[in-house]
Coordinates of C-alpha atoms in Angstrom, one line a residue:
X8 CA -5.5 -25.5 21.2
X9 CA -2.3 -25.8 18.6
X10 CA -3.7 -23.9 16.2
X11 CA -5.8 -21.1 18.5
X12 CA -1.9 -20.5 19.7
X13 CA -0.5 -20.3 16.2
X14 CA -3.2 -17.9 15.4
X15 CA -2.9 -16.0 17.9
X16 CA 1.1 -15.6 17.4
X17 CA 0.8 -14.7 13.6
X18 CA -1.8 -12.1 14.2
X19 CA -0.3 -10.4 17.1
X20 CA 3.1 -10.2 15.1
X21 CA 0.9 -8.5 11.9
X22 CA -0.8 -6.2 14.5
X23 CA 2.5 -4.8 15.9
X24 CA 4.2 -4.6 12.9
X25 CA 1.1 -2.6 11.4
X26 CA 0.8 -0.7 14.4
X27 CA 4.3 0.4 14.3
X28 CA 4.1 1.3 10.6
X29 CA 0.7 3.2 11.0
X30 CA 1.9 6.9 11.5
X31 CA 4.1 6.6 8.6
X32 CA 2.0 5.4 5.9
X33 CA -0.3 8.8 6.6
X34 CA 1.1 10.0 3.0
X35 CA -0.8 9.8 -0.7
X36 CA 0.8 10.2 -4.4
X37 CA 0.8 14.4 -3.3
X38 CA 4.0 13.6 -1.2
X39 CA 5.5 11.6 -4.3
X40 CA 9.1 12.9 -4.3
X41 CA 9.4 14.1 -1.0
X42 CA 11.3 11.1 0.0
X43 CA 15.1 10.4 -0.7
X44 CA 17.4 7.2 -1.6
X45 CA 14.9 5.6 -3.8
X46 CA 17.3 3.1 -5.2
X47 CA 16.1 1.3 -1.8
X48 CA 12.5 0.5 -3.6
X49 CA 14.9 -1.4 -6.4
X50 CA 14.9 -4.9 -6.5
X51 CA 17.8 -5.9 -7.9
X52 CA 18.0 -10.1 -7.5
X53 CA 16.1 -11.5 -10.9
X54 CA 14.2 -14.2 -9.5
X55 CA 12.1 -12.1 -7.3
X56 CA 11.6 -9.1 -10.1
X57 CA 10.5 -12.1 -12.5
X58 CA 7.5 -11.8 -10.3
X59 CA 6.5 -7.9 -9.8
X60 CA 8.1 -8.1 -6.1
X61 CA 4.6 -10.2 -5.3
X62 CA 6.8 -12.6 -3.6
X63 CA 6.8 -11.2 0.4
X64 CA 4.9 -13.9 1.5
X65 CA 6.7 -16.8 -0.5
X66 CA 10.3 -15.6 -1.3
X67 CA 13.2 -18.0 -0.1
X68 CA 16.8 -18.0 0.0
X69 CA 19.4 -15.2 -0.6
X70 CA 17.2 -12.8 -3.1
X71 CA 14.8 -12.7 0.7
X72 CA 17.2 -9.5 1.9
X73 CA 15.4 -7.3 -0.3
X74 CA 12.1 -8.5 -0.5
X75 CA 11.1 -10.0 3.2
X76 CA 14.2 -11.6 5.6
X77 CA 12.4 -13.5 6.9
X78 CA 12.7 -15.8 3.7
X79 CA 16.5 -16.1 5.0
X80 CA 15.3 -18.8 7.2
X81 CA 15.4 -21.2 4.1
X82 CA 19.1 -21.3 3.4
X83 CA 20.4 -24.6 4.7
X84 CA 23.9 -23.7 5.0
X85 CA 26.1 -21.1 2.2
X86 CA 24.5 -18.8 -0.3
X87 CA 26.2 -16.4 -2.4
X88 CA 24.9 -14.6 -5.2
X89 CA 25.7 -11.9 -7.8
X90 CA 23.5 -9.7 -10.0
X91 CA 23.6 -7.7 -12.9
X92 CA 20.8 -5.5 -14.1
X93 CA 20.6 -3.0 -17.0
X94 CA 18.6 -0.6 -15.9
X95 CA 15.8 1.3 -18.0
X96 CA 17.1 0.4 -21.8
X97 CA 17.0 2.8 -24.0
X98 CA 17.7 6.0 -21.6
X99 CA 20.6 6.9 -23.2
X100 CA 22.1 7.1 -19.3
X101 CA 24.2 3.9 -19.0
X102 CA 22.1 2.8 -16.2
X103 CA 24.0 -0.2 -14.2
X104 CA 23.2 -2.1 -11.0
X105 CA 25.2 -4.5 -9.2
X106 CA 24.3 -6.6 -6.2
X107 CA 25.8 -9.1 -4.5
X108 CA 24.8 -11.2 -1.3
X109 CA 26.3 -13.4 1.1
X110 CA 24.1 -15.8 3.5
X111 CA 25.4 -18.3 6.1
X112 CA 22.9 -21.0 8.2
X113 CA 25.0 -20.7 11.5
X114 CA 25.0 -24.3 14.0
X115 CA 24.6 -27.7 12.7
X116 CA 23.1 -29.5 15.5
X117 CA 21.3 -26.4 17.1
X118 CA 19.6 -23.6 14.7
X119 CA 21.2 -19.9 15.8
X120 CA 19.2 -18.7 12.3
X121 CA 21.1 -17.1 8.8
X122 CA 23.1 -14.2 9.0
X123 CA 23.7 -12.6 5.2
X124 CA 25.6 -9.4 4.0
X125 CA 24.3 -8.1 0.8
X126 CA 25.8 -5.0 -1.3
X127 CA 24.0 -2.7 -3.9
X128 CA 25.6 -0.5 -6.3
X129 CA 23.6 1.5 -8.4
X130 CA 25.8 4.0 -11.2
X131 CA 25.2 6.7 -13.8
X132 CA 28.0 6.4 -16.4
X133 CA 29.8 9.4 -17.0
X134 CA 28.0 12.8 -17.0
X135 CA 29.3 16.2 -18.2
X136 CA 29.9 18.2 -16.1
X137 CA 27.7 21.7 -16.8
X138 CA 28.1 25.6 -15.5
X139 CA 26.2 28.6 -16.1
X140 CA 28.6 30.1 -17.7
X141 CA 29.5 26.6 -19.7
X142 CA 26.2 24.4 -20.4
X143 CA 27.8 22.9 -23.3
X144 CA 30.0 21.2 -20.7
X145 CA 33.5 21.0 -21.8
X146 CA 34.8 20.7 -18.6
X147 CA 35.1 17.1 -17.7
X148 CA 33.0 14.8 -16.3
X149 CA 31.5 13.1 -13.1
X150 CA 29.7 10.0 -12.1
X151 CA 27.3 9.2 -9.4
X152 CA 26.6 6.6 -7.2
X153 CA 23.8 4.7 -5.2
X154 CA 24.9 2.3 -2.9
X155 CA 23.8 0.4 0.4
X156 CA 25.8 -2.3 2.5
X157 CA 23.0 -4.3 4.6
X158 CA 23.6 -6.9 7.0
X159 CA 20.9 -9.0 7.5
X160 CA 20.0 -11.8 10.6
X161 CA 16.7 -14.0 10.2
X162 CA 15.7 -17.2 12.5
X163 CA 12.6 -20.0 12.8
X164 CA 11.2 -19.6 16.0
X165 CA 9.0 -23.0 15.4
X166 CA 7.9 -25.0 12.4
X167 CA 5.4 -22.3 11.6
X168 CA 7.2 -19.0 12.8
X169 CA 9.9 -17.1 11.0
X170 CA 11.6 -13.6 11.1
X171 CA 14.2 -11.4 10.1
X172 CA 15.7 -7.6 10.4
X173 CA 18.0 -6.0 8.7
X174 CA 20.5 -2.9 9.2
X175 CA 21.5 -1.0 5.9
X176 CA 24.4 2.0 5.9
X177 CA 23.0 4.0 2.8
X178 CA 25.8 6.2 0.6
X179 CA 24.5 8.6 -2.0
X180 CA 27.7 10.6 -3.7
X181 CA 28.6 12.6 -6.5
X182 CA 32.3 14.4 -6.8
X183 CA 31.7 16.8 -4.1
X184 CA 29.2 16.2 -2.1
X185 CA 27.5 12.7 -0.8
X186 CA 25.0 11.9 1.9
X187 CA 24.8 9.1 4.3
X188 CA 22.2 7.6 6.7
X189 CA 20.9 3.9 8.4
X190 CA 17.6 1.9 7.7
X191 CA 16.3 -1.0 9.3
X192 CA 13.7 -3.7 8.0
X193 CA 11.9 -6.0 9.6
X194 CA 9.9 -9.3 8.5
X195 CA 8.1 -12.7 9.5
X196 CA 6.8 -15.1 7.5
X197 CA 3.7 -17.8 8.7
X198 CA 4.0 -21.0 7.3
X199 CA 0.8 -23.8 7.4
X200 CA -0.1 -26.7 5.7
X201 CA 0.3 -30.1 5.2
X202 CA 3.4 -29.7 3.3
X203 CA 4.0 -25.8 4.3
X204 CA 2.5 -24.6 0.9
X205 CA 0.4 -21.9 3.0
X206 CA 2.5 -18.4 3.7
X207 CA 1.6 -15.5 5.1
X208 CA 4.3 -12.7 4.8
X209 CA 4.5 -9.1 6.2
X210 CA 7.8 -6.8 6.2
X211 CA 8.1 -3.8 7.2
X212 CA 11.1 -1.3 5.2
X213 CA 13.2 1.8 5.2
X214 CA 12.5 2.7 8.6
X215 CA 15.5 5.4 9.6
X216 CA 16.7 9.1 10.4
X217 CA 16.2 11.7 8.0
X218 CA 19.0 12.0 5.2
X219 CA 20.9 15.5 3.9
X220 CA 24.1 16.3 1.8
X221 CA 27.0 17.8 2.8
X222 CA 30.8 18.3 0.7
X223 CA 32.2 20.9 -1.1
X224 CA 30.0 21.5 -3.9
X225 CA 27.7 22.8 -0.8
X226 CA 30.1 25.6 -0.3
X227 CA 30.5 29.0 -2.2
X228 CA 33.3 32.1 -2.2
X229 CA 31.6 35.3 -1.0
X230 CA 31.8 38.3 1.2
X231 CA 29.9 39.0 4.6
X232 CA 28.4 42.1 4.9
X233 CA 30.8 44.9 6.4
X234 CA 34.0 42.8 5.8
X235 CA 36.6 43.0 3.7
X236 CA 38.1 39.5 3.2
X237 CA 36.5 36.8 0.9
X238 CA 35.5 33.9 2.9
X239 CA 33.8 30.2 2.1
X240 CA 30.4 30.1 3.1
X241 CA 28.8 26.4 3.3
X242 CA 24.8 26.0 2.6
X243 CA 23.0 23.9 4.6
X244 CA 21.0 20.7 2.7
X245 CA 17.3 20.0 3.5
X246 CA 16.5 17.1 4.7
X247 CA 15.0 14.3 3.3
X248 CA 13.0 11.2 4.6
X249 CA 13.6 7.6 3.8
X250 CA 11.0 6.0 1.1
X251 CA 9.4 3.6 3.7
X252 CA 6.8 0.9 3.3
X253 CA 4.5 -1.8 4.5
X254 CA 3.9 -4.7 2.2
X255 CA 1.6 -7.5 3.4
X256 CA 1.4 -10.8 0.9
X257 CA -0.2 -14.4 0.6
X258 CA 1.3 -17.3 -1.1
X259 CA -0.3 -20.7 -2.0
X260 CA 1.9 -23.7 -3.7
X261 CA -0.1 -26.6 -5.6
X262 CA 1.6 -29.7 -5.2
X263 CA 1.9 -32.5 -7.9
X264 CA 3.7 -35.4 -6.8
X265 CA 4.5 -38.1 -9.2
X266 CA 7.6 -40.8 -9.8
X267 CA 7.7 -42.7 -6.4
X268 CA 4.9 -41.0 -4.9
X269 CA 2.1 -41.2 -7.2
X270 CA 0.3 -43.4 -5.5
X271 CA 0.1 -41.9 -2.3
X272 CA -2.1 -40.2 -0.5
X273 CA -2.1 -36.5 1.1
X274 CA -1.5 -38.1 4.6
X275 CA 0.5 -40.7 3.6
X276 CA 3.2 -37.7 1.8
X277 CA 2.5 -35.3 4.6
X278 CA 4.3 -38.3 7.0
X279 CA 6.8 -38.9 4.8
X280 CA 7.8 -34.9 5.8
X281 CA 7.7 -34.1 1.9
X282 CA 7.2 -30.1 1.2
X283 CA 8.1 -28.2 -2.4
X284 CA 10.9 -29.1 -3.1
X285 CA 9.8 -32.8 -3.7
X286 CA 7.0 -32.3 -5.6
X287 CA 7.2 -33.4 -9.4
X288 CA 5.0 -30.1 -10.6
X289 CA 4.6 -27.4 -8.7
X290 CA 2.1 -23.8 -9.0
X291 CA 2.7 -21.1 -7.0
X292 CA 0.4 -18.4 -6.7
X293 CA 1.6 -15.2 -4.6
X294 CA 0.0 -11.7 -4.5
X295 CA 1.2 -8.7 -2.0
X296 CA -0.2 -5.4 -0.8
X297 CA 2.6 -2.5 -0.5
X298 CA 1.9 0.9 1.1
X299 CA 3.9 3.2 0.1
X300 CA 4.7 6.2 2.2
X301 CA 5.8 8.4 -0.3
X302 CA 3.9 7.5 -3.7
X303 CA 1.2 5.3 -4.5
X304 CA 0.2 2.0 -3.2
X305 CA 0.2 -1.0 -5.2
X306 CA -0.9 -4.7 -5.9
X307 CA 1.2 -7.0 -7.1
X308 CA 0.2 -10.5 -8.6
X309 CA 3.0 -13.2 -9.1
X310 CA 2.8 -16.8 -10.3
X311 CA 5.6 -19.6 -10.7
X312 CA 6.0 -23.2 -12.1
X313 CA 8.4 -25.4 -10.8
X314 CA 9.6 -28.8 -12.5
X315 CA 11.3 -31.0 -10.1
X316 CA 12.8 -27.7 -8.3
X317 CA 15.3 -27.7 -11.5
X318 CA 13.3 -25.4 -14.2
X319 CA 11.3 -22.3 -12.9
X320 CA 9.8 -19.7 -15.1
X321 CA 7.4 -16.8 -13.4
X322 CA 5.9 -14.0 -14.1
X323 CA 3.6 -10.9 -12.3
X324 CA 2.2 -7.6 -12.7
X325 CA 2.1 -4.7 -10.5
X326 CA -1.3 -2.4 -10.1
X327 CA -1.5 1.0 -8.3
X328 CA -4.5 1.4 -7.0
X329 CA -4.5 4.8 -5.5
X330 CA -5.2 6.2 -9.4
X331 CA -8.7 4.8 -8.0
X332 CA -8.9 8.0 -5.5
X333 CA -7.7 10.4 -8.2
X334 CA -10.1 9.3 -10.4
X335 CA -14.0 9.4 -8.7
X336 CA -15.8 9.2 -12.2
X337 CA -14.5 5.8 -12.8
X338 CA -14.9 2.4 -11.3
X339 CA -12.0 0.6 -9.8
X340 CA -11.3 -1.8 -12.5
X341 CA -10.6 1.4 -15.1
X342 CA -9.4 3.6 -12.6
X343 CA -6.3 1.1 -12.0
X344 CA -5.7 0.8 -15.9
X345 CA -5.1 4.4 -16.6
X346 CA -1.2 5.4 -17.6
X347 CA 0.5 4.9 -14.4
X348 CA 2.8 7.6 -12.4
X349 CA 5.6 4.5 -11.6
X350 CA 7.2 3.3 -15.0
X351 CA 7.3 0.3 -13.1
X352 CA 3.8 -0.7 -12.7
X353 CA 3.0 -3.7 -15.4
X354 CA 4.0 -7.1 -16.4
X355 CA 7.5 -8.8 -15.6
X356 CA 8.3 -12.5 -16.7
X357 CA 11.4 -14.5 -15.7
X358 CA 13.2 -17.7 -15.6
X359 CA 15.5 -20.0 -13.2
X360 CA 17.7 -23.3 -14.5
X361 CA 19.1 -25.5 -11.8
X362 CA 22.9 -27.0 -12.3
X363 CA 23.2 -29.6 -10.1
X364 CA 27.1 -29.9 -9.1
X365 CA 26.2 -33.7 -7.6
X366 CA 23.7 -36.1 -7.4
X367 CA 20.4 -36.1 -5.9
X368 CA 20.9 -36.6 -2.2
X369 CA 18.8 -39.4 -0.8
X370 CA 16.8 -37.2 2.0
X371 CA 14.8 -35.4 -0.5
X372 CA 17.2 -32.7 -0.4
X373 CA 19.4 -31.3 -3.1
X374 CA 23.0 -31.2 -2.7
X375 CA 25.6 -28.4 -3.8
X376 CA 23.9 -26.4 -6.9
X377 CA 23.9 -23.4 -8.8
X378 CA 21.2 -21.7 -10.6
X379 CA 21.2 -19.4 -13.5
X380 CA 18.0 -16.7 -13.2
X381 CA 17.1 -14.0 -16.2
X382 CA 14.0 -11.5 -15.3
X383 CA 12.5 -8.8 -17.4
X384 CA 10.7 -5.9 -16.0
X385 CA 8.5 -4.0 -18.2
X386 CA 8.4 -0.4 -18.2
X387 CA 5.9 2.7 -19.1
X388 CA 8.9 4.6 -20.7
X389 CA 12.3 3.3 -22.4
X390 CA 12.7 -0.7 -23.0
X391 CA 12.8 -2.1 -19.7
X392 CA 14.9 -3.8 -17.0
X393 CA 17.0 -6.9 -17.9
X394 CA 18.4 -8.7 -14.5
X395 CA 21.1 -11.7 -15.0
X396 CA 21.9 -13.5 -11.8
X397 CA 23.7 -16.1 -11.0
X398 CA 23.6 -17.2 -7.4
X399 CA 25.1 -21.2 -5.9
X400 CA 24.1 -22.6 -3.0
X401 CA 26.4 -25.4 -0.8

């Protein structure tokens, strides 16, 4: 009867969630570009690019405000992170990102679930600033910026239950003109298994209000018909939708427990309340659906090894599949292999190293720490991504 009522819980939560994103995922690749603020489909935190964002399911801790909340749920008390990523080298743009994240765990004796604050900052170097009458420039230079402030909440309802939503104030501005809108997200996580290695993850992202520019640079000098006097005339901006999505992911951990607890069995560790993060040797396998609104859909795979929970590397690869449709003359398998539309569809690897700032705690849980993470994104065009982050955790 326990289980028939977890089941019932986790697929009623995926129905609603896909029921509410239904009339939005209507769109294929012919609506590509239609959508606005698309530095919110960038994931800036290095441990979860290292795997090709396959991590919805799986992803814990801070880096969990971009790719499902819900992952929130994990942080035991503070969090705070910073990344840095160089974004396509080799662009000749000076493309920079900056992110950094706060999370709290909020009660000791009672859980009231993990608030976080997270910033993005996305910039353009210096560009020169061009005229009709001057396209050699001359005249100076400007520099724009992509940013979002999100504040994020995310809570277990039970051992098996967790969820999240976020609120995001989204700024996109140049010297004269900027536009500014809200998006929410929204995720839960399922979580089964003798030592909760089975996760089942949906989030749902970038649902919000149309977007549309306004400033100065909207406005011009001329006359009005039939009078006399110059006057500013402002132009009025289209509007522009946010780049929502559905993503839907799996996750299974292998466990390998040795030192102490190599001679146990399955039952005997699962009593002991052991999970992850005791195991000596640990494989995760992740894989996640994504529906895009506004460009094509795509599979990413994602796989991670874990010594002791102090050395991680990983590494994933993105697919779109809707070149499948596009392509009726060719099976799946090649249709999914052709050049892709997204420079990021393709391989990413990365790595995480664990500085412990005391001694293993005797509960099975690691005390005050800080780990060092390094992803690299592959790209169809240019030389890639490179993410450096550097998050500690009390």
């Amino acid at each position: 009867m326990k289980n028939l009522y977890k089941s019932l819980i986790i697929c009623t939560l995926v129905a609603l969630l896909s029921a509410i994103a239904s009339p939005a995922f209507a769109g294929n690749r012919d609506r590509s570009g239609q959508a606005g603020a698309s530095h919110l489909l960038i994931d800036p935190w290095a441990r979860t690019s290292g795997m090709a964002g396959a991590g919805v399911a799986e992803v814990r801790g801070l880096e969990s405000v971009f790719t499902n909340v819900a992952g929130l749920t994990s942080v035991r008390k503070t969090e705070l992170a910073f990344n840095r990523t160089q974004y396509l080298v080799g662009s000749g743009c000076g493309i920079g990102i900056n992110s950094m994240a706060i999370a709290q765990h909020l009660g000791k004796k009672r859980d009231f679930g993990v608030i976080s604050l997270s910033f993005f900052s996305q910039g353009f170097g210096q560009i020169p600033i061009t005229t009709t009458e001057q396209p050699e420039g001359g005249m100076g230079t400007f520099s724009p910026t992509l940013t979002y402030i999100g504040l994020h909440y995310a809570k277990s309802f039970n051992n098996f239950i967790k969820g999240g939503i976020s609120i995001k104030v989204i700024n996109e501005r140049i010297s004269d003109s900027k536009a500014t809108g809200f998006a929410i997200d929204a995720g839960v996580q399922y979580v089964t298994g003798k030592f909760e290695n089975f996760k089942i993850g949906v989030t749902l992202k970038n649902i919000g209000l149309p977007m549309h520019y306004s400033g100065d640079g909207l406005s011009v000098r001329g006359h009005i018909t039939g009078q006399i006097h110059e006057q500013t005339l402002e132009m009025r901006s289209a509007e522009f939708e946010m780049p929502s999505l559905l993503a839907i992911g799996i996750s299974y951990d292998l466990l390998f427990f040795g030192g102490e607890y190599a001679e146990f069995s399955k039952d005997d560790l699962a009593a002991e309340g052991l999970t992850r993060d005791d195991a000596e040797n640990r494989l995760t396998f992740a894989g996640t659906f994504t529906a895009n609104s506004y460009t094509n859909d795509v599979i990413s795979l994602g796989l991670e090894y874990g010594f002791r929970n102090i050395f991680m590397i990983r590494a994933g690869y993105g697919l779109e599949l809707s070149k499948a449709k596009n392509h009726p003359e060719l099976s799946v398998a090649q249709a999914i292999f052709l050049n892709s539309d997204s420079f990021f569809s393709g391989p990413a690897v990365g790595a995480s190293i664990l500085i412990p700032f005391t001694k293993e705690r005797k509960n099975h849980a690691i005390g005050p720490r800080m780990y060092l993470d390094y992803a690299y994104r592959f790209t169809n065009h240019w030389r890639g991504n490179h993410y450096i982050g550097i998050k500690i955790s009390l």
